[in-house]
Structure formats: C-alpha cells, structure tokens
Short mmCIF file of N, CA, C and O in Angstrom, two decimals:
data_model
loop_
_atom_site.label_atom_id
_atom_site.label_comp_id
_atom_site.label_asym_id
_atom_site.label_seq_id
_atom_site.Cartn_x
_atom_site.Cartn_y
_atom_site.Cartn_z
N UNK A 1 15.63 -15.58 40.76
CA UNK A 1 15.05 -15.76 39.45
C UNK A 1 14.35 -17.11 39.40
O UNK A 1 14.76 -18.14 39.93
N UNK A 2 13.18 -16.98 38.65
CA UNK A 2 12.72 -18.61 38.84
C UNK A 2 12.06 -18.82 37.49
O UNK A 2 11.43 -17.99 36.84
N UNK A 3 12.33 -20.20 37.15
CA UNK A 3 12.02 -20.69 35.87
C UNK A 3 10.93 -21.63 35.68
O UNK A 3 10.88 -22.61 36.42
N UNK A 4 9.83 -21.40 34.57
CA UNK A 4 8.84 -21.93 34.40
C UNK A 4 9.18 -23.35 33.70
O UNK A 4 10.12 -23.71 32.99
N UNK A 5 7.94 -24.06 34.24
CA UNK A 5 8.57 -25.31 33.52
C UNK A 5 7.25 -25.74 32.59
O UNK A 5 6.15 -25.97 33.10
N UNK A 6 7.50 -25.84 31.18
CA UNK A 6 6.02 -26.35 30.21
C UNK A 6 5.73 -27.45 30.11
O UNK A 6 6.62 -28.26 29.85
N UNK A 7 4.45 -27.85 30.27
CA UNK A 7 3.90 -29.56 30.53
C UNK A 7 3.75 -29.91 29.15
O UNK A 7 3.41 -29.18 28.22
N UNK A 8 4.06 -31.20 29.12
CA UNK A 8 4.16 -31.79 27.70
C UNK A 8 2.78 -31.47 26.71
O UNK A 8 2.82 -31.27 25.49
N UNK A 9 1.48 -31.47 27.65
CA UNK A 9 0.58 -31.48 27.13
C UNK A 9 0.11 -29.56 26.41
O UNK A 9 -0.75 -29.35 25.55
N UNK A 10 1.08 -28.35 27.19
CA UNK A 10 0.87 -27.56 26.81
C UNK A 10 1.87 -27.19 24.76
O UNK A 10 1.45 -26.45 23.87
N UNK A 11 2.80 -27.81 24.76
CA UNK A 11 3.53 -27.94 23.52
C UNK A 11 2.95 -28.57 22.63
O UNK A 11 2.59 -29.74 22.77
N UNK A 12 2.73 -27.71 21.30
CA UNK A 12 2.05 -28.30 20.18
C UNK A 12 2.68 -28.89 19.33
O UNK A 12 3.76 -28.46 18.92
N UNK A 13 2.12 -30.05 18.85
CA UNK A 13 2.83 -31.01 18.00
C UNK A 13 3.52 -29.96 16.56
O UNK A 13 3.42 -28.76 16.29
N UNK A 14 4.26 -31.15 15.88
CA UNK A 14 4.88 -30.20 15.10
C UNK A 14 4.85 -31.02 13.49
O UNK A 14 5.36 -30.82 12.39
N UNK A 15 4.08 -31.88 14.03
CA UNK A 15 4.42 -33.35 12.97
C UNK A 15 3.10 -33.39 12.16
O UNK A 15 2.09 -33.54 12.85
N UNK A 16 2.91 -33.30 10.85
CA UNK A 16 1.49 -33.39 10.56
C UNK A 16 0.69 -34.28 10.69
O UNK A 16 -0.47 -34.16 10.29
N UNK A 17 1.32 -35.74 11.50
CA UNK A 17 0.10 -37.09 11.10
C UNK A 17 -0.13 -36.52 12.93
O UNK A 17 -1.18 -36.85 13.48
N UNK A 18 0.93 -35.66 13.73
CA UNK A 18 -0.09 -35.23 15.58
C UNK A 18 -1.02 -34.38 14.96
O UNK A 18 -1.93 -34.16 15.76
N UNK A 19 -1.24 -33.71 13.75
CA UNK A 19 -1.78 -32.66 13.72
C UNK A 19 -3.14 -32.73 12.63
O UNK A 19 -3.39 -31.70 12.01
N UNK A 20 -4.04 -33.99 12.40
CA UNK A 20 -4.48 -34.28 11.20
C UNK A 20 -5.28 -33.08 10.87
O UNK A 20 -5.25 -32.87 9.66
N UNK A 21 -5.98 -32.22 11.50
CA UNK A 21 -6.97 -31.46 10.90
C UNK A 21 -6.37 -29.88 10.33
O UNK A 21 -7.04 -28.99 9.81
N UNK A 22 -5.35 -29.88 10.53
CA UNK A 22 -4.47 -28.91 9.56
C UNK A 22 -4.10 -28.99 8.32
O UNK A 22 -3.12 -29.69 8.10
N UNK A 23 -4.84 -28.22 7.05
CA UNK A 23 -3.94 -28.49 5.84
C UNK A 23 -2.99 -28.04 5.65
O UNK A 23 -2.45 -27.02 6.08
N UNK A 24 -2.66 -28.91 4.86
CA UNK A 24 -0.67 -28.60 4.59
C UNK A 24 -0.57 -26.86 4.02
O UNK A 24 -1.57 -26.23 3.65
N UNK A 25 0.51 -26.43 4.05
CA UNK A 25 1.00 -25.11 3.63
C UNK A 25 0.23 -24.99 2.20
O UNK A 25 -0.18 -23.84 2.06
N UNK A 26 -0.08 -25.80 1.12
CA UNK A 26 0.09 -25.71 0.00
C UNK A 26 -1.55 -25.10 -0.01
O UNK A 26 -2.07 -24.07 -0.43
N UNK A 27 -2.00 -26.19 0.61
CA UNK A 27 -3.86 -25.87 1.05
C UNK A 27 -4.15 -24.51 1.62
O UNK A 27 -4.92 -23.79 0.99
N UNK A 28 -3.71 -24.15 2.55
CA UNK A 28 -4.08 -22.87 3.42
C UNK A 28 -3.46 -21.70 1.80
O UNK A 28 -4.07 -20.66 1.55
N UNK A 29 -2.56 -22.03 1.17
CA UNK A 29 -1.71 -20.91 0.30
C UNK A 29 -2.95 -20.98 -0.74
O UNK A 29 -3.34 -19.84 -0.98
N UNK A 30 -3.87 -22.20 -1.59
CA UNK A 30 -4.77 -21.78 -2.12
C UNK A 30 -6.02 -21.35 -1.53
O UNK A 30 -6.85 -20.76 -2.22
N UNK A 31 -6.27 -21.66 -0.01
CA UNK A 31 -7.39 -20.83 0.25
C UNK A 31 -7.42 -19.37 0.29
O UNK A 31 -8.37 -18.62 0.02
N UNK A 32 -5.78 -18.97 0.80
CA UNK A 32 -6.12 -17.88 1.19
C UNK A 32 -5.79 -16.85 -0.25
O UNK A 32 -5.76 -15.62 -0.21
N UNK A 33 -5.57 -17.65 -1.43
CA UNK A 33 -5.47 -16.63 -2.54
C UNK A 33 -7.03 -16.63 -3.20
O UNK A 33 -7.42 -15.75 -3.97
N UNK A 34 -7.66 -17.52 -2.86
CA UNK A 34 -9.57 -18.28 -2.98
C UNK A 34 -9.95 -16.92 -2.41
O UNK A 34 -10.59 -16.00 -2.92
N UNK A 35 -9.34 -17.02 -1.10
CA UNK A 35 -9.93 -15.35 -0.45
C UNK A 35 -9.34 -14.03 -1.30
O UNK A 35 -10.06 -13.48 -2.12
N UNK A 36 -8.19 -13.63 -1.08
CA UNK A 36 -7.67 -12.72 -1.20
C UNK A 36 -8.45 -11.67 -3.25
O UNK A 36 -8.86 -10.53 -3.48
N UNK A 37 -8.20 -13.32 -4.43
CA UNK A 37 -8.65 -12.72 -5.53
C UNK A 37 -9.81 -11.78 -5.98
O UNK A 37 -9.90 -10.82 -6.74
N UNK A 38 -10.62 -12.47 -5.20
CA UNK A 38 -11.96 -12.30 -5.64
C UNK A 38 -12.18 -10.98 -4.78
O UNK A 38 -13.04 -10.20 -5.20
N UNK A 39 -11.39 -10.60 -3.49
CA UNK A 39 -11.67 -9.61 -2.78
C UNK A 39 -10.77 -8.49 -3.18
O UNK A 39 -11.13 -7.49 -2.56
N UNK A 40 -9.63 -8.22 -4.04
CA UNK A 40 -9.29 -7.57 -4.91
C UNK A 40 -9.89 -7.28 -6.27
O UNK A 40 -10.36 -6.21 -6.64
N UNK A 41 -9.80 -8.36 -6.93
CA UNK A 41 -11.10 -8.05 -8.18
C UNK A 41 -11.81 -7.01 -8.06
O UNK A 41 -11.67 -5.95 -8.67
N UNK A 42 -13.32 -7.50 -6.54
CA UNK A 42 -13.72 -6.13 -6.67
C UNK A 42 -13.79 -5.03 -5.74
O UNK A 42 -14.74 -4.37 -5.34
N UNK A 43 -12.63 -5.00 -5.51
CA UNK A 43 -12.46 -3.44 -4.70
C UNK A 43 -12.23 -3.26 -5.73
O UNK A 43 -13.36 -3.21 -6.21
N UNK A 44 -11.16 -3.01 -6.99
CA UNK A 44 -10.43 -2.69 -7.74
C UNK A 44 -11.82 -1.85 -8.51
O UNK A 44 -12.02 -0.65 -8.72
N UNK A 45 -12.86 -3.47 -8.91
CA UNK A 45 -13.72 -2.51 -9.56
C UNK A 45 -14.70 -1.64 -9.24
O UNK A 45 -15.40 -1.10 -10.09
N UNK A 46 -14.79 -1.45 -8.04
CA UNK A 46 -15.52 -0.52 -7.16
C UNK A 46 -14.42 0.50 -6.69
O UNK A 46 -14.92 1.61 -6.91
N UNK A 47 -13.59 0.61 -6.34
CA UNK A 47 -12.86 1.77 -5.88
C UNK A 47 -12.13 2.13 -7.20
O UNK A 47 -11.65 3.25 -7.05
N UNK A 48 -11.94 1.78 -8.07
CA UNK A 48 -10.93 2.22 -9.41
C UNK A 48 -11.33 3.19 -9.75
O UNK A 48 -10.39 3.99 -9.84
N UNK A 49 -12.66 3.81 -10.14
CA UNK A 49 -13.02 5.12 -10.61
C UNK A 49 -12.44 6.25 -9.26
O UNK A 49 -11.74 7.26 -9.26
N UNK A 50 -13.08 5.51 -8.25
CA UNK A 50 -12.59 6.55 -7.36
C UNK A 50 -11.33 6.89 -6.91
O UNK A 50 -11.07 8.06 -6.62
N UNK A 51 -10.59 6.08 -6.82
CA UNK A 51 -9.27 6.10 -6.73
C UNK A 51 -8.15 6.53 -7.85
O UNK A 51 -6.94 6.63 -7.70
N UNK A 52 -9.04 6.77 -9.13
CA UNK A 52 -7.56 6.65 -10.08
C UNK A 52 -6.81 8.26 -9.76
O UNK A 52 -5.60 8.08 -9.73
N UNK A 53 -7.04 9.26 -9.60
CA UNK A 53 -6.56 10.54 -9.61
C UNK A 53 -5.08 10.49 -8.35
O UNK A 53 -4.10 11.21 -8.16
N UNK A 54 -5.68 9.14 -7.68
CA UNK A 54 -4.65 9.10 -6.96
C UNK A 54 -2.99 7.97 -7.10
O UNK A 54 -2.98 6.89 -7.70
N UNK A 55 -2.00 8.45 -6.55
CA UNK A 55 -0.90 7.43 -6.95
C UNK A 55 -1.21 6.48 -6.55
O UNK A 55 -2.01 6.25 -5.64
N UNK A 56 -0.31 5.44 -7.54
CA UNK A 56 -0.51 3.91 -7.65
C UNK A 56 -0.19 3.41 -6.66
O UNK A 56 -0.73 2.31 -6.50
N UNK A 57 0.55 3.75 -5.78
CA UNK A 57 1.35 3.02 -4.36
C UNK A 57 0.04 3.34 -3.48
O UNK A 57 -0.47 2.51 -2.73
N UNK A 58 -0.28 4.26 -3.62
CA UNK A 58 -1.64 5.24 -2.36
C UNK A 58 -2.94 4.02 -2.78
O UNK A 58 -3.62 3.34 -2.01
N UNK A 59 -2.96 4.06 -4.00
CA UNK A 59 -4.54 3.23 -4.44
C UNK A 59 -3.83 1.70 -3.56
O UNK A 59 -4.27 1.27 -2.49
N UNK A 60 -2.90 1.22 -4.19
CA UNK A 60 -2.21 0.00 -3.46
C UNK A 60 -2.36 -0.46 -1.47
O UNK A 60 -2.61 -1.49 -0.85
N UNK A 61 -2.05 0.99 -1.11
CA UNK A 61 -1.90 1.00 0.34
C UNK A 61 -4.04 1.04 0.52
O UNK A 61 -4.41 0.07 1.19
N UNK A 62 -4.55 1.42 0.31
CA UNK A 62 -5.93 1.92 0.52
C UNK A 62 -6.51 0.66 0.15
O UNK A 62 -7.19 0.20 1.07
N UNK A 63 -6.49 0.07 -0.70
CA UNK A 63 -7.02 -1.03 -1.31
C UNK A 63 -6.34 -2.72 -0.29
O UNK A 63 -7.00 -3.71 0.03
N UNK A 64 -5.39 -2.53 -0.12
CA UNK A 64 -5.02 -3.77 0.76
C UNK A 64 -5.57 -3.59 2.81
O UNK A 64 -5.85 -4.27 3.79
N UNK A 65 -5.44 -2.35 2.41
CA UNK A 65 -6.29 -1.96 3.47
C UNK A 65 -7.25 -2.17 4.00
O UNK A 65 -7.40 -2.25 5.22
N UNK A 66 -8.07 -2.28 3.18
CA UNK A 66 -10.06 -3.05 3.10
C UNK A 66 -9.43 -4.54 3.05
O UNK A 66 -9.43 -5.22 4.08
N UNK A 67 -9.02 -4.93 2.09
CA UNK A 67 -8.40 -6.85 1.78
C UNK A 67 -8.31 -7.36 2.75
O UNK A 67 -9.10 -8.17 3.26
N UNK A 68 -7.28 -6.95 3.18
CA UNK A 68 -6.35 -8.05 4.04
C UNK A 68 -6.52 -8.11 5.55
O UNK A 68 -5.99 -8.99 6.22
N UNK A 69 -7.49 -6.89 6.18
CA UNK A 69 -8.69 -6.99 6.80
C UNK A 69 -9.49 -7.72 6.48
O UNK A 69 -9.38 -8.75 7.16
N UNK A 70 -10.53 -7.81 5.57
CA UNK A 70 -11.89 -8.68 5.53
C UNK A 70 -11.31 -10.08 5.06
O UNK A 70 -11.87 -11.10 5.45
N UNK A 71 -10.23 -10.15 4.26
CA UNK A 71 -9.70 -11.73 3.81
C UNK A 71 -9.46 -12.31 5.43
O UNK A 71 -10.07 -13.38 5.49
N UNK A 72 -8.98 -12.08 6.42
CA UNK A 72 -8.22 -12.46 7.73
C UNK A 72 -9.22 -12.99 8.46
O UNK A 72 -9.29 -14.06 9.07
N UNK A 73 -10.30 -11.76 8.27
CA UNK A 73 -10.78 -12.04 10.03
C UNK A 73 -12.46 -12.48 9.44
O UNK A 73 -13.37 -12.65 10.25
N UNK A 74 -12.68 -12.60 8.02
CA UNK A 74 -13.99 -12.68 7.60
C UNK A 74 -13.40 -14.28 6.48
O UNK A 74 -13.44 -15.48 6.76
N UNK A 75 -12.97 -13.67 5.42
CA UNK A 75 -13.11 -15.00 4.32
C UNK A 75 -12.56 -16.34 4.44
O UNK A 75 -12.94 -17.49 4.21
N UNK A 76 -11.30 -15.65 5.00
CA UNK A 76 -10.53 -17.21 5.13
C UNK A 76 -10.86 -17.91 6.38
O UNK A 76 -10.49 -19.09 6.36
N UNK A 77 -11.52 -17.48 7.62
CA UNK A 77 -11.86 -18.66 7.97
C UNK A 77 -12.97 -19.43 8.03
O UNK A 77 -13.10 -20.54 8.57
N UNK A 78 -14.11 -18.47 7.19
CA UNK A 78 -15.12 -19.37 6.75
C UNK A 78 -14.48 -20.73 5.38
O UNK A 78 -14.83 -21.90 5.25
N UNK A 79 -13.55 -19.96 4.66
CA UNK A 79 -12.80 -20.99 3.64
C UNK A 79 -12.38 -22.17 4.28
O UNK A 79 -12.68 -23.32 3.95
N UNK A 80 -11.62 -21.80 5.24
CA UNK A 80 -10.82 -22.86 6.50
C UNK A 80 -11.68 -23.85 6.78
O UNK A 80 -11.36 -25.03 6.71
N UNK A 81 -13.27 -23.28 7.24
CA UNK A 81 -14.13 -23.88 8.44
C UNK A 81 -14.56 -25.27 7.44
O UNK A 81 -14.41 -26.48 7.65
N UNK A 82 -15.42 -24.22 5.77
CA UNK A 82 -15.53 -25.20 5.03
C UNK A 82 -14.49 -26.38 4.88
O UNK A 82 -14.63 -27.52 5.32
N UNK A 83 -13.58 -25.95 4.28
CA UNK A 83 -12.56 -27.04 3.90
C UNK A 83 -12.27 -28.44 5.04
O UNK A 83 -11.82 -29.52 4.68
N UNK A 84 -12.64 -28.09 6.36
CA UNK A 84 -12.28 -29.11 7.41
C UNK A 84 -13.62 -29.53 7.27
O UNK A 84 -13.45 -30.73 7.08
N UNK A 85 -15.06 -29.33 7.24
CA UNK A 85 -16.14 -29.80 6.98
C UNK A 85 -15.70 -30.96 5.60
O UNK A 85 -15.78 -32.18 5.67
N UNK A 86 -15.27 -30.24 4.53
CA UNK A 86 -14.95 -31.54 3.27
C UNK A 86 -14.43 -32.67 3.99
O UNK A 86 -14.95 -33.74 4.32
N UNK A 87 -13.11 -32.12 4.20
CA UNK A 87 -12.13 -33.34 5.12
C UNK A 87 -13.10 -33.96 5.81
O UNK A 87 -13.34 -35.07 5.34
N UNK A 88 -13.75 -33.67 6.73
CA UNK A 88 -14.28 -34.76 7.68
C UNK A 88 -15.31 -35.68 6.65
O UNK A 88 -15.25 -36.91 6.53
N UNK A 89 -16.07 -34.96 6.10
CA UNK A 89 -16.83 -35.69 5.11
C UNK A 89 -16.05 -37.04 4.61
O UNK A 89 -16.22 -38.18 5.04
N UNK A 90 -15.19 -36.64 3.65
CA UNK A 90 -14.45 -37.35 2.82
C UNK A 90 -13.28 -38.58 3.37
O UNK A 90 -12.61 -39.47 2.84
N UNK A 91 -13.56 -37.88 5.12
CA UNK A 91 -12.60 -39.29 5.80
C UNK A 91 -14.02 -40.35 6.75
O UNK A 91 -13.73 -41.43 7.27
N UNK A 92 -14.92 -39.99 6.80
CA UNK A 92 -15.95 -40.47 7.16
C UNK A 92 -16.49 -41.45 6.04
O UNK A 92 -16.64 -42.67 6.14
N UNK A 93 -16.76 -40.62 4.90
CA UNK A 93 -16.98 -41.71 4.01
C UNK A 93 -16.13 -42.70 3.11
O UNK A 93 -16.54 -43.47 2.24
N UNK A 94 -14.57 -42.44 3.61
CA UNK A 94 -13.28 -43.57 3.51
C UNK A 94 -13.74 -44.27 4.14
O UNK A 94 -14.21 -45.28 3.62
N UNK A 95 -13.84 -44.09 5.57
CA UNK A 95 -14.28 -44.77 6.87
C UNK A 95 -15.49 -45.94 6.98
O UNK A 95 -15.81 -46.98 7.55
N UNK A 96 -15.88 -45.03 6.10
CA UNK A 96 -17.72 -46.47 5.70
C UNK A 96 -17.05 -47.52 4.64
O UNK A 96 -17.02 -48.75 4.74
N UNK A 97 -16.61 -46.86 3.78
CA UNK A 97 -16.31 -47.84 2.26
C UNK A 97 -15.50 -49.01 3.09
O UNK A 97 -15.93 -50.16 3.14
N UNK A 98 -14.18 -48.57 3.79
CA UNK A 98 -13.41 -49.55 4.59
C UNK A 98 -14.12 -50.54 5.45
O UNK A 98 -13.52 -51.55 5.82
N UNK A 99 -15.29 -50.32 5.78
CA UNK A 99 -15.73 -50.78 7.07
C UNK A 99 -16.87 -51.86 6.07
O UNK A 99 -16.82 -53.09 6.10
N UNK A 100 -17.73 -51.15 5.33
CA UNK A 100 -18.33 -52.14 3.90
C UNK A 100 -17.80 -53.37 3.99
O UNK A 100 -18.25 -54.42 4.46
N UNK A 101 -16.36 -53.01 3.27
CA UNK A 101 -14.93 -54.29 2.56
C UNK A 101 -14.59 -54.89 3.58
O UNK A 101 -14.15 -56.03 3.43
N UNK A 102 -14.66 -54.46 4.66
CA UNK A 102 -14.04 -55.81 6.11
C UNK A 102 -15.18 -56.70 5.99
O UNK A 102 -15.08 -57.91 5.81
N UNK A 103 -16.77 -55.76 6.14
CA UNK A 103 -17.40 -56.65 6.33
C UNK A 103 -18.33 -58.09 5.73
O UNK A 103 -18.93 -58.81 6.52
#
C-alpha cells in the first residue's frame, strides 16, 4: 500500500486575510440571492400561465430547474467576476489616497 504525500503549496489556505480575494459567506449569500430573485421573478411570470393547471410541488420542481441552472453556471459568476472588479477598484484607490498622505 503506498501513501501520497500533499505539498504545502498544494493545500488551500483556510484563513481569510491567505485568502483576500474571496468574499466572506455573507457577500457570496447576497450575490447569489442578487442572482437567484430576479431569475425566479421571471420564470414565475413567464411560466405561471403555463404552468398553473399543474401541482404546486411540479411547477416548484420545473421552475428551479431552469434557476438554479442558469443562476450557477451563468449569473453568479458574472455577479462574482463583477464584485472582485469593485474590490480591486476600491483597494487600488485606498492604495493611491494612502500613498497621496505619505507623500
């Protein structure tokens, strides 16, 4: 039997100041409801006529179906991509103001 051994550099930090370009839980929880609302809203109002004859659990299953597909692999990480674009912005231009005041 033989055992692998993992290089320090393959283990990901776990600490948020190793990890700066990750937002915290609280951030990713409003992007991904940023995604998720607006992509319920309107299925709801586009599939609701068509769907009502059917049960509420069935419209439920059909409707998260389209969501949580296009929220995953389409909205949230353009939401994501933006949001680290702000961040960098907003630590770049910390970065000038600081650098101003030294000088």
């Amino acid at each position: 039997m033989t055992t692998q051994t993992t290089s320090q550099s393959a283990v990901e930090p776990t600490t948020p100041a190793a990890r700066p370009n990750v937002p915290s839980v609280h951030v990713r929880a409003l992007i991904t409801w940023l995604a998720i609302f607006p992509l319920v809203s309107v299925g709801m109002l586009l599939l609701g006529p068509i769907m009502e004859p059917l049960h509420p659990v069935l419209r439920a299953l059909l409707l998260t179906a389209l969501v949580v597909p296009a929220a995953v692999y389409v909205v949230v990480p353009r939401l994501m991509a933006g949001h680290g674009a702000l961040s960098r912005k907003a630590v770049e231009r910390s970065a000038q103001r600081a650098a101003r005041k030294a000088a």
